CSV table of C-alpha atoms and ligand atoms in Angstrom, one decimal:
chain,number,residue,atom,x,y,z
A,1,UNK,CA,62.1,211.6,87.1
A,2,UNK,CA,63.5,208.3,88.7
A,3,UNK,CA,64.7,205.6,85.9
A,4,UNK,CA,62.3,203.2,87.7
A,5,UNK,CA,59.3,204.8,86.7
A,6,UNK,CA,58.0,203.7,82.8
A,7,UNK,CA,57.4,205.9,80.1
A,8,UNK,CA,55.1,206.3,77.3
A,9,UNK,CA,56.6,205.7,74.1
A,10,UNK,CA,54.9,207.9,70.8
A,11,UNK,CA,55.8,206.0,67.6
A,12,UNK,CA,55.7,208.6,65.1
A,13,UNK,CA,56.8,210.2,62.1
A,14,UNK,CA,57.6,213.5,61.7
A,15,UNK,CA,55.6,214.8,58.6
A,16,UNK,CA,52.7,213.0,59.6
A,17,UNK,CA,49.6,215.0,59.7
A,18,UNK,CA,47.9,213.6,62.8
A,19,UNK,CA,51.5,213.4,64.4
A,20,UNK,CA,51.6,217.1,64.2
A,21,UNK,CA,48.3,216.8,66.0
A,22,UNK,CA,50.0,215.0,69.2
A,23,UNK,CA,53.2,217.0,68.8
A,24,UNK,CA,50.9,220.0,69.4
A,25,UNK,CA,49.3,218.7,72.4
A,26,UNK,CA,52.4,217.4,74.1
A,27,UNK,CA,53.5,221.3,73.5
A,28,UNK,CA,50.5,223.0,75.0
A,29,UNK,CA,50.0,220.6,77.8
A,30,UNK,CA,53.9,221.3,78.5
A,31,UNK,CA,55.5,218.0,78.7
A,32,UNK,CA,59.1,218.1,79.2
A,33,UNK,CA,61.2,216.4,76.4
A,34,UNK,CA,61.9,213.4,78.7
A,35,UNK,CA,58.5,212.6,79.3
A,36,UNK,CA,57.9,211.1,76.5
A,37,UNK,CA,60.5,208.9,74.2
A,38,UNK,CA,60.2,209.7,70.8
A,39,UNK,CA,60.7,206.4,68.2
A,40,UNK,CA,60.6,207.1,64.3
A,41,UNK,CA,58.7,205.1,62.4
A,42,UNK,CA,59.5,205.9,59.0
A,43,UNK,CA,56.4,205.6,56.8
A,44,UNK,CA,58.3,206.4,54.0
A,45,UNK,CA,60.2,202.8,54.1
A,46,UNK,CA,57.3,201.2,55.4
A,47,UNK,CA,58.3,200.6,58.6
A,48,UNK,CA,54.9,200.5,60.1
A,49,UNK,CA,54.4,197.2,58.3
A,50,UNK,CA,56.9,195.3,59.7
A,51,UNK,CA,55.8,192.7,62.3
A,52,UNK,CA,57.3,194.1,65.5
A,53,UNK,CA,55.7,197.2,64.5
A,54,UNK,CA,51.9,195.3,63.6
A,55,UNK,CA,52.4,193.9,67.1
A,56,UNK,CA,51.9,197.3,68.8
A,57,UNK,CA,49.6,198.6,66.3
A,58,UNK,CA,47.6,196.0,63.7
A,59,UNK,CA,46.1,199.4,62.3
A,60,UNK,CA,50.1,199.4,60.9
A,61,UNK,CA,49.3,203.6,61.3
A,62,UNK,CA,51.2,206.3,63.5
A,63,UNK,CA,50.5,208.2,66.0
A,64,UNK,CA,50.3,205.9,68.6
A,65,UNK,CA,51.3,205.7,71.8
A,66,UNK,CA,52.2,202.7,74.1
A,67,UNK,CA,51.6,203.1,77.9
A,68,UNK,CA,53.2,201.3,80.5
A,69,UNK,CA,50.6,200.3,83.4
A,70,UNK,CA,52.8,200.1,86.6
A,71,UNK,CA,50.7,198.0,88.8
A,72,UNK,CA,48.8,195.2,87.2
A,73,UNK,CA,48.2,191.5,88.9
A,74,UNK,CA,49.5,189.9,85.8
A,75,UNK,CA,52.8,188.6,85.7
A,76,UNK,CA,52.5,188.8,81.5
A,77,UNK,CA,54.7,191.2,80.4
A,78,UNK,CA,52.3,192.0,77.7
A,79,UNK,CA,49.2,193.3,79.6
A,80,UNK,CA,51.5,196.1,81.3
A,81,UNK,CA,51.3,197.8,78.5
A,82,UNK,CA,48.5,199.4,76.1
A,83,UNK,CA,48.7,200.9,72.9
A,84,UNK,CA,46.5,203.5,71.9
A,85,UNK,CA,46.4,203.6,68.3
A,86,UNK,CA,44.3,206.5,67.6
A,87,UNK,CA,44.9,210.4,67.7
A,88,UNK,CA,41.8,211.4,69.4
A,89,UNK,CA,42.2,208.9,71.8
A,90,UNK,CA,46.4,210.0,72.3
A,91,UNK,CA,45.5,213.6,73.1
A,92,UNK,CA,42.9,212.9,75.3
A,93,UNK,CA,45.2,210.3,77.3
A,94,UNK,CA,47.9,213.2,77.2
A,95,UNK,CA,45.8,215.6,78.2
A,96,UNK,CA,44.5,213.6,81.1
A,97,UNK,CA,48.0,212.8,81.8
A,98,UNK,CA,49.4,215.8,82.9
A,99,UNK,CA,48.1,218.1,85.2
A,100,UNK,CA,48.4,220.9,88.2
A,101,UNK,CA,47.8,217.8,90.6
A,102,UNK,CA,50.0,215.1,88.6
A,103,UNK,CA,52.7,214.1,90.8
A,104,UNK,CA,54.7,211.3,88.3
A,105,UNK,CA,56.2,211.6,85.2
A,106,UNK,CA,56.2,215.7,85.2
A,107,UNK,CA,59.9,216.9,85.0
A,108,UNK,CA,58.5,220.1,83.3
A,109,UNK,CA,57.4,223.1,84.8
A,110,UNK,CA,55.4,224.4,82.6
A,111,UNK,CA,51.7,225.0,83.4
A,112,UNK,CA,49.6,222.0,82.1
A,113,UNK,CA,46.0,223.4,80.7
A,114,UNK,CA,42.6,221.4,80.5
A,115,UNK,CA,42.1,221.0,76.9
A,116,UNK,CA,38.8,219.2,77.7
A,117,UNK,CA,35.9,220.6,76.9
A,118,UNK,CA,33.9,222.1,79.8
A,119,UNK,CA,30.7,221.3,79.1
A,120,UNK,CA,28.4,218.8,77.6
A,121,UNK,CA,27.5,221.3,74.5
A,122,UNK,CA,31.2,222.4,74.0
A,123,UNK,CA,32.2,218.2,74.0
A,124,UNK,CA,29.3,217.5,71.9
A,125,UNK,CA,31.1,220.9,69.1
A,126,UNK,CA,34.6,219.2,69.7
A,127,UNK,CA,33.4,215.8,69.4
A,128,UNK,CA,31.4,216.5,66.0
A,129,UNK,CA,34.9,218.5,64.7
A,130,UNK,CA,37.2,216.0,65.4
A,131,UNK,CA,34.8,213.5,63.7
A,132,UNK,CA,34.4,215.8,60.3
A,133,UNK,CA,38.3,216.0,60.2
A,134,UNK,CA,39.0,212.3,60.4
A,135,UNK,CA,36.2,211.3,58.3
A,136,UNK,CA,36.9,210.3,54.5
A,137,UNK,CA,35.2,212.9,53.2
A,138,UNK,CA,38.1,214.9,54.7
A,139,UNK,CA,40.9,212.9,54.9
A,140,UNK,CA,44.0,215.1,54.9
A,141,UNK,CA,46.1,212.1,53.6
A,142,UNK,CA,44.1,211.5,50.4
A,143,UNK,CA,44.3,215.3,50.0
A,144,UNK,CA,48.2,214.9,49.6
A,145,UNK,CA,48.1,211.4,47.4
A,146,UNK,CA,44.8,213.1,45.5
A,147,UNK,CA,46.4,216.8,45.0
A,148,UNK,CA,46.4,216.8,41.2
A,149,UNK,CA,43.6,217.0,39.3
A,150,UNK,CA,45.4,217.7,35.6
A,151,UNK,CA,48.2,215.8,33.7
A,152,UNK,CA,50.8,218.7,34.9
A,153,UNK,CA,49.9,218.4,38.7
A,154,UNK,CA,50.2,214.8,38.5
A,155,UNK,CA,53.5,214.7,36.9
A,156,UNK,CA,54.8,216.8,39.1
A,157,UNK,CA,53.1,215.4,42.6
A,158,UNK,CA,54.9,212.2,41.7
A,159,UNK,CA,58.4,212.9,41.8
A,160,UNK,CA,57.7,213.0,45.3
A,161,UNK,CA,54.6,210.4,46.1
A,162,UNK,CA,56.4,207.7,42.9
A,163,UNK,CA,59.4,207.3,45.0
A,164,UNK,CA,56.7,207.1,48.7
A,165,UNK,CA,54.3,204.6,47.0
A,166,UNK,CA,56.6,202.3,45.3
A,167,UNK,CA,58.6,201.9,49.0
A,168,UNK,CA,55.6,200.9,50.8
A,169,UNK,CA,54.6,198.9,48.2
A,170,UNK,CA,58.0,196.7,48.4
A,171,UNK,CA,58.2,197.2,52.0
A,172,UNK,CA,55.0,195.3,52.5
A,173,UNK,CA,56.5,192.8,49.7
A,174,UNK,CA,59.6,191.9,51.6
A,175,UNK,CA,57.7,191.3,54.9
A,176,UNK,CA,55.5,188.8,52.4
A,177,UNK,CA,58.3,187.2,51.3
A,178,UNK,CA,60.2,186.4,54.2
A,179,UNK,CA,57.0,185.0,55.7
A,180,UNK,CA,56.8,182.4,52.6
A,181,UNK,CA,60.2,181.4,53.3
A,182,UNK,CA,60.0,181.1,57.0
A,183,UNK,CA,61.8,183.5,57.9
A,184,UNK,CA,59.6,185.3,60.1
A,185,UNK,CA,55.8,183.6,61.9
A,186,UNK,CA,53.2,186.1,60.6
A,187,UNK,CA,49.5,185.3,61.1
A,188,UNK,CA,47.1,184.3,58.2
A,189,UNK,CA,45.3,187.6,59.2
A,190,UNK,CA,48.2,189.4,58.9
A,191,UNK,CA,49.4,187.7,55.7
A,192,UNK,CA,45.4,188.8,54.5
A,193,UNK,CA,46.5,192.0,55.6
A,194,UNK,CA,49.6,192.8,54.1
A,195,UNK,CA,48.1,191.3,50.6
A,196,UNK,CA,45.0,193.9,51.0
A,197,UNK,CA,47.3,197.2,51.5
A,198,UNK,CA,50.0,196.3,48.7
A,199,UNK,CA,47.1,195.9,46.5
A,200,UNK,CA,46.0,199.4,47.3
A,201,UNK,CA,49.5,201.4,47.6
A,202,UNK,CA,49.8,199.4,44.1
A,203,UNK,CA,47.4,201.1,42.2
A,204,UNK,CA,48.2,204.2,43.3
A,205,UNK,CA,51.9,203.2,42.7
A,206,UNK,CA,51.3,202.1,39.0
A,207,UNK,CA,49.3,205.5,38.6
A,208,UNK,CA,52.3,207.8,39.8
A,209,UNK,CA,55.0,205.6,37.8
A,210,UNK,CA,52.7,206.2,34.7
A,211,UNK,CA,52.6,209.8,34.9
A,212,UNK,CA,55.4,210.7,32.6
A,213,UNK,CA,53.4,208.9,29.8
A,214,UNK,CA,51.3,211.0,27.9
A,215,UNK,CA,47.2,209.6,27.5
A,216,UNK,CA,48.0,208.0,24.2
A,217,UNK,CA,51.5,205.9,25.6
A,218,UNK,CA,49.0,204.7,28.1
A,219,UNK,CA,48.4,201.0,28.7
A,220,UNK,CA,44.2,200.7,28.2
A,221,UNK,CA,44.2,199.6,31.7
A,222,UNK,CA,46.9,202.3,32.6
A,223,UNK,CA,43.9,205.0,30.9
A,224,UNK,CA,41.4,203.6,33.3
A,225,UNK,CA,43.5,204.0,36.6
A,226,UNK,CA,44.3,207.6,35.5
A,227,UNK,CA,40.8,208.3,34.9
A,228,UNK,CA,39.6,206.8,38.2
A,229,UNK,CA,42.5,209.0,39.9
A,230,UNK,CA,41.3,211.8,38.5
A,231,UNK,CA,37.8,211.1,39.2
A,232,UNK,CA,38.6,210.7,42.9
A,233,UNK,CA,40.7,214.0,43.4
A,234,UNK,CA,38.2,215.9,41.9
A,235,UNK,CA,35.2,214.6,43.8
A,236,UNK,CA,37.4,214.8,47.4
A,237,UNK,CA,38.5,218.3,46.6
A,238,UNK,CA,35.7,220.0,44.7
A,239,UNK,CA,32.7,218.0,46.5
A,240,UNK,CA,34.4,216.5,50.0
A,241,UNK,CA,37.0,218.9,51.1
A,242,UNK,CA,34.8,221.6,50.5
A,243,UNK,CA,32.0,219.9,52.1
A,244,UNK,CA,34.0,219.7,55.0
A,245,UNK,CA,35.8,223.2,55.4
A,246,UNK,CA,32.4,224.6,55.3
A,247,UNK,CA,30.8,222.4,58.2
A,248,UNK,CA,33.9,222.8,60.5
A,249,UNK,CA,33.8,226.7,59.3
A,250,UNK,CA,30.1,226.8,60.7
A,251,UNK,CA,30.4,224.4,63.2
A,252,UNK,CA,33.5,225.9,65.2
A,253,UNK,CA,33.1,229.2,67.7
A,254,UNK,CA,36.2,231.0,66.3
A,255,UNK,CA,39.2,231.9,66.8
A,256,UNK,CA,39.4,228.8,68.0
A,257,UNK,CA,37.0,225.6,67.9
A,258,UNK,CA,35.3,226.2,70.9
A,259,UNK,CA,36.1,230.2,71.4
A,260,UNK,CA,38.2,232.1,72.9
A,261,UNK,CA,40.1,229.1,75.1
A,262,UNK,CA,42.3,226.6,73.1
A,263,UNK,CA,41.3,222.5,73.4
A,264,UNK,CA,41.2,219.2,72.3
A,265,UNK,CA,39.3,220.1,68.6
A,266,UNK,CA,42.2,222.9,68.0
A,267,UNK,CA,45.1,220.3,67.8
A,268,UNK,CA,43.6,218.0,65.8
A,269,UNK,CA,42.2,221.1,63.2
A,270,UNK,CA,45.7,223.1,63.5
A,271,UNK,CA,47.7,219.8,62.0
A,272,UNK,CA,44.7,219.5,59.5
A,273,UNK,CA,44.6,222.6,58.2
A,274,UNK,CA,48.8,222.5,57.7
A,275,UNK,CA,48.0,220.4,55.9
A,276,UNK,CA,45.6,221.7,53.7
A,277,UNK,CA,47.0,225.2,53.4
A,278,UNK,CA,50.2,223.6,52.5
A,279,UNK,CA,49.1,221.4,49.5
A,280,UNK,CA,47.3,224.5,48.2
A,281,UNK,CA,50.8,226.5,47.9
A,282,UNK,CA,50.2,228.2,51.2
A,283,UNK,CA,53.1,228.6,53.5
A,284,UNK,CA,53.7,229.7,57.6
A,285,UNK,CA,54.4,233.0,56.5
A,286,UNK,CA,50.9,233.5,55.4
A,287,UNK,CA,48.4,235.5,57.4
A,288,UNK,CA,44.8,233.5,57.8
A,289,UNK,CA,43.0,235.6,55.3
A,290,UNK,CA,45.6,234.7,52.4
A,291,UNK,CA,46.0,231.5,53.8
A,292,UNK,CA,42.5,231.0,53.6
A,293,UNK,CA,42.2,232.1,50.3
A,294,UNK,CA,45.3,230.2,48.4
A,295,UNK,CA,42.9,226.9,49.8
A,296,UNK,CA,39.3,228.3,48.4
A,297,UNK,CA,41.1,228.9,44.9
A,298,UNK,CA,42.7,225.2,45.0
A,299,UNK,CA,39.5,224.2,45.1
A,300,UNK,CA,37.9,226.2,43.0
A,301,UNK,CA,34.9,226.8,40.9
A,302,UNK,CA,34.6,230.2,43.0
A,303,UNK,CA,34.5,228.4,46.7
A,304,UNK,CA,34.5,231.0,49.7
A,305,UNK,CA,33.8,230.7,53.1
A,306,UNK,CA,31.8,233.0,54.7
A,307,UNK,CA,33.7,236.1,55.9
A,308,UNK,CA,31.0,236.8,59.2
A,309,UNK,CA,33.6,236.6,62.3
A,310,UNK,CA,34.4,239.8,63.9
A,311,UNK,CA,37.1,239.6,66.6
A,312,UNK,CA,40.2,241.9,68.0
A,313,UNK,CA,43.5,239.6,66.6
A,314,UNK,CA,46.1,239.7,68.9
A,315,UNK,CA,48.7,242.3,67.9
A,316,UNK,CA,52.6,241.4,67.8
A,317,UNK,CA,53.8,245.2,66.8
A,318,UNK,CA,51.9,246.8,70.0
A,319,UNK,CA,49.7,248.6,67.3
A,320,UNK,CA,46.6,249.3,68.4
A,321,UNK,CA,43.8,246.6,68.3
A,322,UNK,CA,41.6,246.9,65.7
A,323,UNK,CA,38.7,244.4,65.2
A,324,UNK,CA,38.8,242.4,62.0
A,325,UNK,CA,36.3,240.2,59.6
A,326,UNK,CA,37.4,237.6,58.8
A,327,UNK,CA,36.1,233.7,57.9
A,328,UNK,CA,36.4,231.8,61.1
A,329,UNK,CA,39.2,229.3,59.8
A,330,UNK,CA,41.1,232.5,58.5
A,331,UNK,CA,41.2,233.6,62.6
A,332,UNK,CA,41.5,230.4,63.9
A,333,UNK,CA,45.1,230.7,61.5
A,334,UNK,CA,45.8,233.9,62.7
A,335,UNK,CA,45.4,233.0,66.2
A,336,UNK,CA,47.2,229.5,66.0
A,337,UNK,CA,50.2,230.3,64.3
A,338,UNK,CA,51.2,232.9,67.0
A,339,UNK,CA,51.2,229.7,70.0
A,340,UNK,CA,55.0,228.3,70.5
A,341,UNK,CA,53.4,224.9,69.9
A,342,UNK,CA,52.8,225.8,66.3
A,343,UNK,CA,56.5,227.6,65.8
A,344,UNK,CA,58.3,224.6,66.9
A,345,UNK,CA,56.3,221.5,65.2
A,346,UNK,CA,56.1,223.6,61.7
A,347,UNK,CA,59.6,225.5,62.5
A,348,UNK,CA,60.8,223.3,58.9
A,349,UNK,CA,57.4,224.4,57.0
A,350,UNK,CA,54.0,223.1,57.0
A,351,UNK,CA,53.6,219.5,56.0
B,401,LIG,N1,42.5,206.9,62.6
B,401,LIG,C1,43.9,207.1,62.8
B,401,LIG,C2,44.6,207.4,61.4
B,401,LIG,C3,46.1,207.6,61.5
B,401,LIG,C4,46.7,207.7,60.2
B,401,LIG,O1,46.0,207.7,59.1
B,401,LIG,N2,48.0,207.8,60.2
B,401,LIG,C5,48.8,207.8,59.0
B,401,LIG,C6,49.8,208.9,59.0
B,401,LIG,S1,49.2,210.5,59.3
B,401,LIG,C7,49.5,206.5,58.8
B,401,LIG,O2,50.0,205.9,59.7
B,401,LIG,N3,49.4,205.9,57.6
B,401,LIG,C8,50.0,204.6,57.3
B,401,LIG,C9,50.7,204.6,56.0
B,401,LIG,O3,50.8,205.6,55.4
B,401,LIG,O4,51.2,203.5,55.6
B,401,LIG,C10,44.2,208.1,63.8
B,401,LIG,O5,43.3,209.0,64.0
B,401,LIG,O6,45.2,208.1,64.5
């Protein structure tokens, strides 16, 4: 690729769920490594709060991918480029973006795949997947800061989310304070801003730094917060989350989201599910049905999904095919976690 042609940049961060997502697609659309340039944002240190980061993105959230627009009329360097600071949006772009026909920016040989749906019913299935998986209700990043729902779990979940929170928290702090002093121009909406998310990482700070305590060292007002925390993980994982597997369980064709062709839906629902599986003690060594079942335990209260999908998995040993029933997300893990995609963005573990 000539030096003169601009690339997309993808801010990301590595074990960022709907990162994964995009990592996926750039994998199965075949993008070269040089197509795209790579920049950490490290969400750990809070570095998607900090002013040259809110410039790109005001969402302060990663994926998201800034596009250079070669011809334009304006002479402002700013209007050559867009962001696109959401993951369905990202995917779409990328798979638009590289093609059989593309004749720019494709250094890579590898055969680039529709992922689009083909039809207005499959769009309309994708569509109504990708929404359920991004909605609240089954928010795969609550499920991690929400994944302990007894004094135990909680202890233990923050020696690693105590240490996350408290960063962001004084992350966002220190861009406050050099604002007061001058240091650097923020905006009063982005002052409003930064006030309104420390607040929130806060309380979930304070809960994690409290956990150590047992209920009777606890603070009244440190009682309440790990009340409400409790009262939250148990409503997203025993009423949302399960909510939500079972719609997307229903709702999908199997083995994939839309059948027997990968597409947009399956990125987005591969990362997701990672995600899941992992905070339920699954790992990538696990087939879909045990997989599957390590999630409907960590919900609990007996949750299954319905086992009524009948297909032929492929077979890696050259045994002979023999057709399996399974639940449709147990397939859809079977199937995925065969594709190179999947290999190389979990090749540490899930996250
Ligand atoms: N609606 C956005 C959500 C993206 C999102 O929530 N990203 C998370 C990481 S997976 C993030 O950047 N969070 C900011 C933070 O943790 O401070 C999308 O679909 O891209």
């Amino acid at each position: 690729m000539s030096e003169s042609v601009p690339k997309a940049s993808l801010y990301y961060f590595p074990p960022s769920i709907w990162c994964s997502a995009v990592l996926l697609a750039l994998q199965e659309k075949g993008y070269a490594e040089d197509e795209v340039d790579l920049k950490s944002v490290d969400l750990s240190k809070g570095e998607n709060y900090a002013l040259a980061f809110l410039r790109l993105n005001p969402k302060a959230t990663v994926p998201t991918l800034v596009v250079p627009f070669e011809k334009t009329l304006s002479a402002d360097s700013e209007s050559r480029y867009k962001a696109l600071t959401d993951t369905k949006a990202i995917i779409e772009f990328l798979d638009k973006s590289r093609s059989a026909i593309s004749r720019t920016n494709t250094t890579s040989s590898a055969p680039a795949p529709a992922l689009a749906p083909a039809t207005i019913a499959f769009t309309a299935i994708s569509n109504n997947i990708i929404e359920l998986l991004h909605s609240d209700e089954g928010s795969p990043n609550a499920a991690k800061w929400y994944n302990a729902r007894d004094e135990t779990s909680l202890q233990e979940l923050s020696k690693s989310l105590g240490p996350f929170f408290a960063a962001k928290r004084d992350a966002i702090a220190f861009n406050i304070a050099e604002s007061e002093k001058g240091a650097v121009q923020a905006s009063t909406k982005t002052k409003k801003f930064w006030e309104d998310k420390k607040a929130g990482i806060a309380e979930l700070a304070e809960v994690f730094a409290d956990a150590g305590k047992s209920e009777s060292e606890l603070s009244p007002e440190g009682k309440s917060k790990r009340a409400e925390y409790f009262k939250n993980a148990k409503k997203l994982w025993e009423t949302d989350l399960k909510a939500v597997l079972t719609r997307v369980n229903k709702e999908m064709l199997g083995p994939f989201a839309l059948g027997d062709q990968l597409s947009l839906a399956d990125m987005h629902l591969a990362a997701w599910l990672a995600r899941l599986v992992s905070l339920a003690g699954g790992n990538v060594s696990d087939k879909g049905d045990g997989a599957i079942s390590k999630l409907e335990n960590h919900i609990g209260n007996g949750f299954v999904l319905p086992k009524d999908f009948q297909w032929n998995p492929p077979q890696r040993d050259g045994s002979e095919v023999q057709p399996v029933t399974q639940s449709k997300l147990a397939a859809f893990w079977d199937a995925v976690k065969e594709r190179p995609s999947w290999k190389k963005v979990y090749a540490d573990g899930l996250h």
